[in-house]
mmCIF file of C-alpha atoms in Angstrom:
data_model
loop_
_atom_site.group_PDB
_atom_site.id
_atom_site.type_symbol
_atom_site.label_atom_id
_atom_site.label_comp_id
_atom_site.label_asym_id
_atom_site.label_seq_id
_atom_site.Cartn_x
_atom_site.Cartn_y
_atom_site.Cartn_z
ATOM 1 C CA UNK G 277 18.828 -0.167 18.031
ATOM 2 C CA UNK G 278 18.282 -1.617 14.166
ATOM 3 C CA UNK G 279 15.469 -4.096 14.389
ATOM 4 C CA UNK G 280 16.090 -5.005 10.614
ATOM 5 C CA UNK G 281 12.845 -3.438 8.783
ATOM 6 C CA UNK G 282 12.665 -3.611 5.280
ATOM 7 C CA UNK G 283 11.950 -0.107 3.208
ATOM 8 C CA UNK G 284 8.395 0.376 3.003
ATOM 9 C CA UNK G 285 5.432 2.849 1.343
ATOM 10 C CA UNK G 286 3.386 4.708 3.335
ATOM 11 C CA UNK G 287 1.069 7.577 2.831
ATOM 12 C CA UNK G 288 1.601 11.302 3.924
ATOM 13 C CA UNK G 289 -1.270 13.829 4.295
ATOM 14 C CA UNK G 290 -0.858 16.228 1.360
ATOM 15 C CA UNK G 291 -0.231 19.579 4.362
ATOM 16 C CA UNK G 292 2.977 17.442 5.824
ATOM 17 C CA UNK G 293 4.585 18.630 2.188
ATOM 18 C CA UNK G 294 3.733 22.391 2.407
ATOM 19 C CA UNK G 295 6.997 22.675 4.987
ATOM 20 C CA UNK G 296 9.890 22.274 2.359
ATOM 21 C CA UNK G 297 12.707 20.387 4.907
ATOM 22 C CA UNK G 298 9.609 17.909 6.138
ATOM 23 C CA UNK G 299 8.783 18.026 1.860
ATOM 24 C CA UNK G 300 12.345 16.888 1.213
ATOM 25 C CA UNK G 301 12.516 14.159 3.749
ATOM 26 C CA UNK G 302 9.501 12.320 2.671
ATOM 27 C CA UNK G 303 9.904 12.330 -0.691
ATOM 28 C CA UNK G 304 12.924 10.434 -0.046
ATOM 29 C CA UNK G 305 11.880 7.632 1.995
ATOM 30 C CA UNK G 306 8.857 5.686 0.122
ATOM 31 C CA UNK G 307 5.718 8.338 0.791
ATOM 32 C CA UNK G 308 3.147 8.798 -1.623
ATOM 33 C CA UNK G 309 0.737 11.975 -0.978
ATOM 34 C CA UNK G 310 -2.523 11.626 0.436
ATOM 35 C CA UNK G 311 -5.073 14.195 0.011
ATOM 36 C CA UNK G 312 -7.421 13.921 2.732
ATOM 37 C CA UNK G 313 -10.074 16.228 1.874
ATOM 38 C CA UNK G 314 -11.032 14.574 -1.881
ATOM 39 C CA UNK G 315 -13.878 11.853 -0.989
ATOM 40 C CA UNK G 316 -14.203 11.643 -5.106
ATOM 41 C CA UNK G 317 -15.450 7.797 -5.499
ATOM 42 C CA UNK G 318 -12.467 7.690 -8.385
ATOM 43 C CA UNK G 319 -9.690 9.380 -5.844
ATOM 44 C CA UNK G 320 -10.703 6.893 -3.671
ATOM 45 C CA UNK G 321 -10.609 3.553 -5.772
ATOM 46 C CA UNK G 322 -6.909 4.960 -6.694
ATOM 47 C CA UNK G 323 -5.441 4.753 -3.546
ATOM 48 C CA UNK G 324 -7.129 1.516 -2.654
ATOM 49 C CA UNK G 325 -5.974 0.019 -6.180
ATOM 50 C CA UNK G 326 -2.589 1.567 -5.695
ATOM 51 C CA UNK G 327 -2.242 0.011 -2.004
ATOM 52 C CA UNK G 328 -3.367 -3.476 -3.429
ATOM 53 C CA UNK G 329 -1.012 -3.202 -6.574
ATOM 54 C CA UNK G 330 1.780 -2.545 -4.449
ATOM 55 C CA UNK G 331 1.431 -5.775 -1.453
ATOM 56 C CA UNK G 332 0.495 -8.043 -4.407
ATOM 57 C CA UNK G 333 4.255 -7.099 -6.147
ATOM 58 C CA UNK G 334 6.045 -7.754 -2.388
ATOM 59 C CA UNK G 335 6.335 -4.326 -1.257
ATOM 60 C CA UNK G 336 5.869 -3.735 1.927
ATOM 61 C CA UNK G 337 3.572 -1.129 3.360
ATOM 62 C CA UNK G 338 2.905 1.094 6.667
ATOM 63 C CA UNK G 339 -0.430 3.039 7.267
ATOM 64 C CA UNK G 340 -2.143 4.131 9.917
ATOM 65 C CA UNK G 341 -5.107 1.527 10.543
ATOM 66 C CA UNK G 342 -6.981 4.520 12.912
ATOM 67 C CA UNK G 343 -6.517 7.061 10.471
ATOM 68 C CA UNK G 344 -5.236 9.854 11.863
ATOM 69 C CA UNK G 345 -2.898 11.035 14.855
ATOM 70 C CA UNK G 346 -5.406 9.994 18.048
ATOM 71 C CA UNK G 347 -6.770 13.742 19.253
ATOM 72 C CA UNK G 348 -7.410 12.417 22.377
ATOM 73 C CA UNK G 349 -4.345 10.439 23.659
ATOM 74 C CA UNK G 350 -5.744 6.999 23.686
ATOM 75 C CA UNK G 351 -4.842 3.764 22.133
ATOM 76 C CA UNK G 352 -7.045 3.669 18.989
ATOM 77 C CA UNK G 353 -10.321 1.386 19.335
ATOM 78 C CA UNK G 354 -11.331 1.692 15.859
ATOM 79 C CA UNK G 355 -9.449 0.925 12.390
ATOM 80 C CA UNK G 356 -10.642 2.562 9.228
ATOM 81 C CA UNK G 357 -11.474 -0.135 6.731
ATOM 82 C CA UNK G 358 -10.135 1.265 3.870
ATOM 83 C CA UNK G 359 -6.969 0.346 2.736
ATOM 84 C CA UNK G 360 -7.016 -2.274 5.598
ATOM 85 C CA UNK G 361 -9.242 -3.984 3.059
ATOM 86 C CA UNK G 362 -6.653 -4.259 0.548
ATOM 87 C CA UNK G 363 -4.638 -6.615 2.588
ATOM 88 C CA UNK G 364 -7.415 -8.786 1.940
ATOM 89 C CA UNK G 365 -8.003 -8.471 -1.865
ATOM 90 C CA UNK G 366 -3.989 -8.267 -2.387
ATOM 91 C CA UNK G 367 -3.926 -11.546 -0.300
ATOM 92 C CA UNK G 368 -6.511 -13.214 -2.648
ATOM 93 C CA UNK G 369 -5.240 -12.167 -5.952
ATOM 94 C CA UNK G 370 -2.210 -13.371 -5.399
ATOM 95 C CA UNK G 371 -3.971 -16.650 -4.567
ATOM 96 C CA UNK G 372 -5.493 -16.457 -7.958
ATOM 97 C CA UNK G 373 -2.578 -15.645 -10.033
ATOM 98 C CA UNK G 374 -0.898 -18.738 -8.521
ATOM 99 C CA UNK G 375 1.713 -17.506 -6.193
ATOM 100 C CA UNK G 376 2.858 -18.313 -2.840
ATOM 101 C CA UNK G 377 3.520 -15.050 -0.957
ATOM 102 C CA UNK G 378 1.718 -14.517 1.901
ATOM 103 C CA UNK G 379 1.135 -11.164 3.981
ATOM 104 C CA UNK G 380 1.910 -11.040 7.197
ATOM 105 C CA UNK G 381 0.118 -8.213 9.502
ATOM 106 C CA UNK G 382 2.962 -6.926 12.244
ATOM 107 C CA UNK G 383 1.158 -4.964 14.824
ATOM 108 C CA UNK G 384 3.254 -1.713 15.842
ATOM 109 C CA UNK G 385 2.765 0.618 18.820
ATOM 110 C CA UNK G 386 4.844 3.891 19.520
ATOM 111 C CA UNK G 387 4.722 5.205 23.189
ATOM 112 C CA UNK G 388 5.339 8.784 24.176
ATOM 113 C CA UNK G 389 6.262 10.520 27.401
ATOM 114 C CA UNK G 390 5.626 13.331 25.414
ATOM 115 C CA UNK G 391 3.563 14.373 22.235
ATOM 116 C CA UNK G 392 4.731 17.514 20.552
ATOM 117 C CA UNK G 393 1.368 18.451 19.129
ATOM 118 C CA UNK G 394 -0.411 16.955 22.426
ATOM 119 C CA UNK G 395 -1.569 20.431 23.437
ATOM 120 C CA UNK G 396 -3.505 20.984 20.343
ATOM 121 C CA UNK G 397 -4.388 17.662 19.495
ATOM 122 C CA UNK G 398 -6.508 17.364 23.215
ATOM 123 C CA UNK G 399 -8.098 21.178 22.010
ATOM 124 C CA UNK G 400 -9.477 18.954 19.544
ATOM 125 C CA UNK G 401 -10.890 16.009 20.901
ATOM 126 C CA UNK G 402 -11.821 18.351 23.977
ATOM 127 C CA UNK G 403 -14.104 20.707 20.904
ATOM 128 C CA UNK G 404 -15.568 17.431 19.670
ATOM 129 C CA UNK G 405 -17.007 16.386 22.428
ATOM 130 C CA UNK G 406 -17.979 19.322 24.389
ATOM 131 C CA UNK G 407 -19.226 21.410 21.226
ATOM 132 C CA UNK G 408 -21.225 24.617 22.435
ATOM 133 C CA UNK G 409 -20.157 23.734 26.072
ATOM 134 C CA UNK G 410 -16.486 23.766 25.681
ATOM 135 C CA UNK G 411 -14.970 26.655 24.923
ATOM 136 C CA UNK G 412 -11.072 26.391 23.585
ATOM 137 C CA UNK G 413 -8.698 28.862 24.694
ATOM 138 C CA UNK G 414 -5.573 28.156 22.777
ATOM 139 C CA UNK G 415 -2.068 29.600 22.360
ATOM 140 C CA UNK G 416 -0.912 29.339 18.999
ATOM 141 C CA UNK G 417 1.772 32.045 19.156
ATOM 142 C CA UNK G 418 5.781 30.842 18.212
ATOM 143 C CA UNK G 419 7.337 33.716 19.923
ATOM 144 C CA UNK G 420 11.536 33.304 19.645
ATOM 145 C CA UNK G 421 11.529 32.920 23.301
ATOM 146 C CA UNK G 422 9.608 29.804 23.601
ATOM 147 C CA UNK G 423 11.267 28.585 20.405
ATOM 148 C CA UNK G 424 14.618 29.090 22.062
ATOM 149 C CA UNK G 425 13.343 27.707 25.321
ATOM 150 C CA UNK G 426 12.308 24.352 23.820
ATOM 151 C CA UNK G 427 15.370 23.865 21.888
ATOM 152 C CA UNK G 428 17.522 24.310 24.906
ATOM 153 C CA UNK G 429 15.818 21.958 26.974
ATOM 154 C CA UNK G 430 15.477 19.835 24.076
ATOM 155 C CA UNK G 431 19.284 19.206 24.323
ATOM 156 C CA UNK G 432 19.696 18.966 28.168
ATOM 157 C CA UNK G 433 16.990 16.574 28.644
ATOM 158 C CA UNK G 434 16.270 13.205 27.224
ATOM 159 C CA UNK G 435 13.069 11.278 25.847
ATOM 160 C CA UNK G 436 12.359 8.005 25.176
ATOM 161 C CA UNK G 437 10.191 6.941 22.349
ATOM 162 C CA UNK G 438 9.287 3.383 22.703
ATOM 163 C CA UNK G 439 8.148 1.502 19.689
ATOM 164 C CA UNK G 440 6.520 -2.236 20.460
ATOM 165 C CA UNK G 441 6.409 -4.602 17.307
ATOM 166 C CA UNK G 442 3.490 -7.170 17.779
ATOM 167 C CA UNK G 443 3.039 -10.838 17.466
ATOM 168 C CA UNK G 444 2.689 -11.378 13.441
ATOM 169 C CA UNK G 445 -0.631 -12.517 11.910
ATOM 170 C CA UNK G 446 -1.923 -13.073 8.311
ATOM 171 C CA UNK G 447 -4.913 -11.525 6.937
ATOM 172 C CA UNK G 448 -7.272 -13.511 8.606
ATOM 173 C CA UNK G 449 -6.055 -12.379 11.916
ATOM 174 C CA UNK G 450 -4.804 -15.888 12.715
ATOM 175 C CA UNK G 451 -1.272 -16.239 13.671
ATOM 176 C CA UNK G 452 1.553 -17.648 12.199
ATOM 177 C CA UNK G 453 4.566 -19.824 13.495
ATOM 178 C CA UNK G 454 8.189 -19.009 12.783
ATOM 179 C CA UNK G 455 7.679 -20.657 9.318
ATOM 180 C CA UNK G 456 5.450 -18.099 8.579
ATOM 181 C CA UNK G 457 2.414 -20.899 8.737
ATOM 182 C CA UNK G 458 -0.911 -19.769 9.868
ATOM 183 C CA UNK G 459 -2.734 -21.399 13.089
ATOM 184 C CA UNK G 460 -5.979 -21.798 14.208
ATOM 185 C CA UNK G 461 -6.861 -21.161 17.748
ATOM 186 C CA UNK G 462 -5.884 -25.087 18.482
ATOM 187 C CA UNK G 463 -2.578 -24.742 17.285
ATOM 188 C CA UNK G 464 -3.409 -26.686 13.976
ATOM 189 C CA UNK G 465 -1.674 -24.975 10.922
ATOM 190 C CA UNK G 466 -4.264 -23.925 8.210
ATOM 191 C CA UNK G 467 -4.042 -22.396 4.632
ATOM 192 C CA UNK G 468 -5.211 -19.113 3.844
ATOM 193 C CA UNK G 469 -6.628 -19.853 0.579
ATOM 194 C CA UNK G 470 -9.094 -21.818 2.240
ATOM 195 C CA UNK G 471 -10.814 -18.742 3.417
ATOM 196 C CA UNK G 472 -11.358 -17.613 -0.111
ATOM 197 C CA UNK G 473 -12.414 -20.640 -1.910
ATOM 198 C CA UNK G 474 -15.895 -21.248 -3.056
ATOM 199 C CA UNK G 475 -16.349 -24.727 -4.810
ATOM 200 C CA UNK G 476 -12.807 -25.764 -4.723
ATOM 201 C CA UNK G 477 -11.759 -22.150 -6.511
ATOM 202 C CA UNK G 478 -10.052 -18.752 -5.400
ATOM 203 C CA UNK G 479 -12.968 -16.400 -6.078
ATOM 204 C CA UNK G 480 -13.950 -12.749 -5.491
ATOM 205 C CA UNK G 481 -16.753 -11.730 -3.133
ATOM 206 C CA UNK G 482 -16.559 -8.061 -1.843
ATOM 207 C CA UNK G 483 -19.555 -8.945 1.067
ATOM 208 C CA UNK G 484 -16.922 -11.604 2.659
ATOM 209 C CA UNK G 485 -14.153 -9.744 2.276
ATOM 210 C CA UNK G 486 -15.649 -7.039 4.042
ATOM 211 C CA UNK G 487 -16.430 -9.484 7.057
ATOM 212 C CA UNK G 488 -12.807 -10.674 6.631
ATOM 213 C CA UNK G 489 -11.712 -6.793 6.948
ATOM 214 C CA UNK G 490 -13.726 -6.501 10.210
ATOM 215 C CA UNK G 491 -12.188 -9.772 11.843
ATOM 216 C CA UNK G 492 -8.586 -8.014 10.847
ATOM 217 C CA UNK G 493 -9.247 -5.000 12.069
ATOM 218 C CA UNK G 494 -10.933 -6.650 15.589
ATOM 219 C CA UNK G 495 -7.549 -8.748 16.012
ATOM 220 C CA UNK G 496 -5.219 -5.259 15.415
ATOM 221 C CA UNK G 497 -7.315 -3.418 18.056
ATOM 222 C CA UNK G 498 -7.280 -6.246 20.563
ATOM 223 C CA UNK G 499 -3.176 -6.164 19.857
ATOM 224 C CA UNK G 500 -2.738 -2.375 20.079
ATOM 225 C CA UNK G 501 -3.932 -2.883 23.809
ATOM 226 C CA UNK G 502 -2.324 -6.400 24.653
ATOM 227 C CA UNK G 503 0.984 -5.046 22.969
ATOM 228 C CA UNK G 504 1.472 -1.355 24.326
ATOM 229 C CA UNK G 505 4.104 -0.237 26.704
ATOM 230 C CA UNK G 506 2.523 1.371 29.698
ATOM 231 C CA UNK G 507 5.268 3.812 30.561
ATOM 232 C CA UNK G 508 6.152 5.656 34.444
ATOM 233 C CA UNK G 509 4.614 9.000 32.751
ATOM 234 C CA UNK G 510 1.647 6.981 31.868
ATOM 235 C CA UNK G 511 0.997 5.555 35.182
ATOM 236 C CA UNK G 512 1.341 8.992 37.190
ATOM 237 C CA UNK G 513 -0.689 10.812 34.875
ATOM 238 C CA UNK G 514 -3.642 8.170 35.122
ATOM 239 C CA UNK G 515 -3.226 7.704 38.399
ATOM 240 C CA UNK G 516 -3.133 12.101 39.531
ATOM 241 C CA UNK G 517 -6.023 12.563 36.936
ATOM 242 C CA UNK G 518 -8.628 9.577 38.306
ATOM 243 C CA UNK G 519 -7.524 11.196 42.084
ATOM 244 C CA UNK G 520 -8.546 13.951 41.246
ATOM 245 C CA UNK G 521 -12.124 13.165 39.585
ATOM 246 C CA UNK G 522 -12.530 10.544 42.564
ATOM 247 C CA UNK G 523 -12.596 14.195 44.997
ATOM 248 C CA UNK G 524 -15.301 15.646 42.480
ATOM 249 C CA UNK G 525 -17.443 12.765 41.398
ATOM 250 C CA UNK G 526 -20.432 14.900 40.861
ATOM 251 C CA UNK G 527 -18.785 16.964 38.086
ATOM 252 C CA UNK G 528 -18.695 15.616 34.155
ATOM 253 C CA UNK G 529 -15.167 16.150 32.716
ATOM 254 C CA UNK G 530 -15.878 19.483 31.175
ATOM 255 C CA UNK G 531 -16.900 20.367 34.537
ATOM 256 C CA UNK G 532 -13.527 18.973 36.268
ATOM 257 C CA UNK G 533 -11.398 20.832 33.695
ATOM 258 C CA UNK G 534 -13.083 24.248 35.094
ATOM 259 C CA UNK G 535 -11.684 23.679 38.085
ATOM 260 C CA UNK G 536 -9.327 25.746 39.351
ATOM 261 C CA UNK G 537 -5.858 24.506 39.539
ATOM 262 C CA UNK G 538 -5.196 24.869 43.369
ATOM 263 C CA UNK G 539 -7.751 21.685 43.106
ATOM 264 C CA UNK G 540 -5.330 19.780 41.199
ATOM 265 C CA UNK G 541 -2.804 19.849 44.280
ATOM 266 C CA UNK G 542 -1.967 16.303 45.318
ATOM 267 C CA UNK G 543 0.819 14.858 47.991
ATOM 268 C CA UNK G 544 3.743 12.999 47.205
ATOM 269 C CA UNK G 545 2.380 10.586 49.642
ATOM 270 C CA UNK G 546 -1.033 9.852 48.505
ATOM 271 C CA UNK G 547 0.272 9.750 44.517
ATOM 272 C CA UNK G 548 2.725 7.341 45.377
ATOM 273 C CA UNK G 549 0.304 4.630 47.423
ATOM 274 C CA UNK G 550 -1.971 4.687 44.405
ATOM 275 C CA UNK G 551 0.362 4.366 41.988
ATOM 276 C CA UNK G 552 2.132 1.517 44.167
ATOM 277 C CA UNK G 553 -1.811 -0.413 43.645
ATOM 278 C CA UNK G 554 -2.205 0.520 40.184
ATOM 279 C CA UNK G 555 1.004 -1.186 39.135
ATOM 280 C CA UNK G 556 0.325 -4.253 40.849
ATOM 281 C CA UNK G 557 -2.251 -4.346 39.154
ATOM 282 C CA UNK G 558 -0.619 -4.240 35.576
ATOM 283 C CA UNK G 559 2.039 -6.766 36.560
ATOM 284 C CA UNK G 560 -0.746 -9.186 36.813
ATOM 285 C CA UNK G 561 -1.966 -8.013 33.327
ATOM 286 C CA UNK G 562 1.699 -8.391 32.203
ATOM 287 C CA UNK G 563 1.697 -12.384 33.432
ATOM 288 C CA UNK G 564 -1.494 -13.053 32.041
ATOM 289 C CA UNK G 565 -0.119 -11.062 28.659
ATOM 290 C CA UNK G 566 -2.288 -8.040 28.316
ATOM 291 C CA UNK G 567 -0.095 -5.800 28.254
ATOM 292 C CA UNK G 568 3.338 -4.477 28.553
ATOM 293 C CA UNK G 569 5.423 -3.080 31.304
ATOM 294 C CA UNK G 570 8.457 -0.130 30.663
ATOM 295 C CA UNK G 571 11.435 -1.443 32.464
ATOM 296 C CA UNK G 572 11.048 1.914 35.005
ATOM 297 C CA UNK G 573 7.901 0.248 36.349
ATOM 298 C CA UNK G 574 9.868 -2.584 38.101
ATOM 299 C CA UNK G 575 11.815 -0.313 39.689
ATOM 300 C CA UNK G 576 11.391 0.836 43.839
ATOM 301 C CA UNK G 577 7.972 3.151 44.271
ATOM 302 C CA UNK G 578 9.525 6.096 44.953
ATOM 303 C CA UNK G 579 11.947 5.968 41.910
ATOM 304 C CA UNK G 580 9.262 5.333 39.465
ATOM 305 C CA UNK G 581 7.014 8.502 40.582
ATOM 306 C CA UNK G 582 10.033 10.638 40.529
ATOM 307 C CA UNK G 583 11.059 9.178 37.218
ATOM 308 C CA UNK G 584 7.195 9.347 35.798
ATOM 309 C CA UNK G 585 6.769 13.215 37.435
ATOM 310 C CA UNK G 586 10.092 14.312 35.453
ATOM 311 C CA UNK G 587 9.160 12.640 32.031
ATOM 312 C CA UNK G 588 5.800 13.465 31.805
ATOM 313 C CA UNK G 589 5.270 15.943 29.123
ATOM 314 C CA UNK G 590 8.540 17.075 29.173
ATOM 315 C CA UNK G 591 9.431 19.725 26.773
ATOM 316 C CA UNK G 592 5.833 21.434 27.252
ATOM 317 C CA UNK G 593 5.910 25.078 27.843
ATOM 318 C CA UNK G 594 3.841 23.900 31.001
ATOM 319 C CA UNK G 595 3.944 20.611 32.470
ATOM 320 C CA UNK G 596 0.795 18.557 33.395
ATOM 321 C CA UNK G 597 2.944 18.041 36.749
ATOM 322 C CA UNK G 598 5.320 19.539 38.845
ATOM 323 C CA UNK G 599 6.885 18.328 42.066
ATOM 324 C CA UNK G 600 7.714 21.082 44.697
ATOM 325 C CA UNK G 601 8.941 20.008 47.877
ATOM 326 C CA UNK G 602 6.684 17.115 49.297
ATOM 327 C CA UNK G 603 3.634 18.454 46.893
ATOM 328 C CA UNK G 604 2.655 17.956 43.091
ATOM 329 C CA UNK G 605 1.085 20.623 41.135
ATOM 330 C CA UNK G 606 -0.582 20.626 38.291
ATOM 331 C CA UNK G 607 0.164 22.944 35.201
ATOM 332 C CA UNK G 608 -1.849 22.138 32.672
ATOM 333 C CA UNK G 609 -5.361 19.922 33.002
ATOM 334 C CA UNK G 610 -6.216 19.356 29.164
ATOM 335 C CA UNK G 611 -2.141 17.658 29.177
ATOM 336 C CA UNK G 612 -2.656 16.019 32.358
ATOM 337 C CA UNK G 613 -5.825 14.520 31.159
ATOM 338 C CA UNK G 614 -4.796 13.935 27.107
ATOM 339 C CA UNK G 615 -1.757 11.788 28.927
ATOM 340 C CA UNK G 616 -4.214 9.966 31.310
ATOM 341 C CA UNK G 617 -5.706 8.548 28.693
ATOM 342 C CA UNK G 618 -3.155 6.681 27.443
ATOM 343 C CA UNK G 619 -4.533 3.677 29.593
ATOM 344 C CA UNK G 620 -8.031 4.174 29.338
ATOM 345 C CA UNK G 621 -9.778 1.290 28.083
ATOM 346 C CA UNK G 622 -8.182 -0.964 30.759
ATOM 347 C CA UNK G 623 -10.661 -1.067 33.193
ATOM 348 C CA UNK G 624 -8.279 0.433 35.936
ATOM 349 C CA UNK G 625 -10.236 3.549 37.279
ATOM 350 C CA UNK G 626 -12.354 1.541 40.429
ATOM 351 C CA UNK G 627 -8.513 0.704 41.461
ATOM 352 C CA UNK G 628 -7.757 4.379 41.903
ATOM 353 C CA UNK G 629 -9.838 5.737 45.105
ATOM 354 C CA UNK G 630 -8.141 9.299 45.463
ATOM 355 C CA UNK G 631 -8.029 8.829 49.425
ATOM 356 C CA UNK G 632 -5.411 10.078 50.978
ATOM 357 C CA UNK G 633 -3.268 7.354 52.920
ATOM 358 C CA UNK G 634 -3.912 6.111 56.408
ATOM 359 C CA UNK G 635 -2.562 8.302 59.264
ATOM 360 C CA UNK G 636 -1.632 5.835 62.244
ATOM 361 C CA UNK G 637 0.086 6.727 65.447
ATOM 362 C CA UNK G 638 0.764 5.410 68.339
ATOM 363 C CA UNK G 639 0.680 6.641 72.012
ATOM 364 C CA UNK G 640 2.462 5.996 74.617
ATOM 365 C CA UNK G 641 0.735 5.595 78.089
ATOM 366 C CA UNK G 642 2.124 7.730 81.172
#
């Protein structure tokens, strides 16, 4: 599907170009290098100048407001200010030097049943937070076999990758009408410049245009949530992960990812009832607009956990889940929990209880 983006610059860390096919790819479509290890106050100012240059001459521009790939599987909850700031200062030069373009902010979120690097990535996250008390155990090795193995079940099975453009807003974080006007929260249309005018004139002040950043970067976190596709992987994975820490609510997580993975053994059964409340849940959130539901979650119950189960970090070596007979297994904690928390920061764990369902029967009198 073409959804009619314009060409755009974007910056690539400096490593992506030490593999000569990724090398000859990006030089081709708009990337400019990025060294990530230079903090040199003049390296710096160069890539923020550059980045300002290039939205005050109309071109348009992708980054990466968090920074980085998220290690551990989340939606991000913080944007770098950085070159986010630069949407601000190439918003108010223009304004100085007379003209009339405007930047727009477009919000846009890629969903994954499954993350290439999403083993090594949650190693990561899992280091930074444990330190001393987490000890990674990693496989690094890229035998032939596995190689082979992936690409074969790379072209029998298929992936989505679901990418969610946002509701567009200027710089300001207000947004804007099909005109391309800016509103305030009444639905009055407002102008821009207004926000950078001292005394009747267009002026620079770097302490308000850092408050300006903040109130951007505040309106593209509250979007990355409101504007995400949960997906069926998402949903089981959340759903078997919080079951399973319900059972052992004494243990922290680096205590839960000990366990053994006999412990990780859930029922068909049970998954599916919690599931079943969980999405209720979200199509509640979907009315009221805070967020956005996959077409596979509309489906019947039992079609979505089979359909979530199968997707869920698919091409990995070892799955987070498995489903054998009327059981689901677990293959890999660290996945099963980097996948989980793709919908943290919902407020949905009290809805997940871990209970198995109720048993009723019924007897017949002789």
């Amino acid at each position: 599907l073409k959804v009619g983006l314009p060409s755009f610059s974007w910056g690539a860390g400096l490593n992506l170009y030490n593999f000569g096919p990724v090398a000859y790819f990006l030089n081709r479509i708009g990337t400019y290098r990025v060294d990530r290890r230079k903090k040199n106050p003049i390296y710096l100012n160069v890539l923020k100048n550059m980045s300002t240059l290039s939205m005050e001459r109309g071109v348009h521009s992708l980054f990466y407001p968090g920074g980085t790939r998220s290690r551990s599987g989340e939606v991000d909850q913080k944007c770098k200010l950085g070159l986010l700031g630069t949407t601000i200062e190439a918003q108010r030069r223009i304004g100085q030097q007379g003209g009339a373009n405007k930047i727009f902010v477009v919000p846009l979120i890629l969903d994954y049943h499954f993350v290439l690097e999403g083993k090594f990535l949650i190693e990561q996250y899992l280091q930074e937070i444990g330190g001393e008390h987490y000890a990674a155990i990693r496989d690094e090795s890229r035998s032939k076999r596995k190689l082979l193995k992936f690409l074969l079940q790379f072209y029998r099975e298929s992936s989505e990758i679901v990418m969610s453009l946002g509701e567009p807003f200027d710089v300001l974080g207000n947004f804007v009408n099909d005109q391309g006007e800016s509103l305030s929260d009444d639905g009055s249309i407002i102008d821009v410049y207004d926000y950078f005018r001292h005394d009747g004139e267009i002026t620079e002040d770097p302490q308000r245009e850092r408050v300006y950043t903040t109130i951007l970067a505040d309106r593209i976190v509250e979007r990355y949530l409101k504007d995400n596709v949960v997906l069926s992987s998402h949903v089981i994975a959340f759903t078997a992960f919080q079951m399973i820490r319900e059972k052992n609510r004494d243990l922290d997580i680096m205590g839960l990812l000990k366990l053994p993975l006999e412990d990780f053994r859930l029922t068909r059964t049970a998954l599916q009832a919690q599931v079943g409340i969980l999405i209720d849940h979200l199509k509640g959130m979907e009315e009221r607009k805070e967020v956005r539901l996959s077409e596979p979650l509309k489906w019947e119950l039992e079609d979505v956990t089979s359909d979530g189960i199968q997707k869920l970090g698919l091409y990995h070596e070892k799955k987070p889940l498995v489903l054998k007979g009327d059981h689901i297994h677990c293959q890999n904690v660290k996945l099963l929990f980097y996948y989980h928390n793709r919908l943290k920061h919902y407020g949905l764990e009290d809805l997940v209880t871990g209970r198995q369902p109720a048993i009723t029967s019924t007897l017949s009198a002789k």
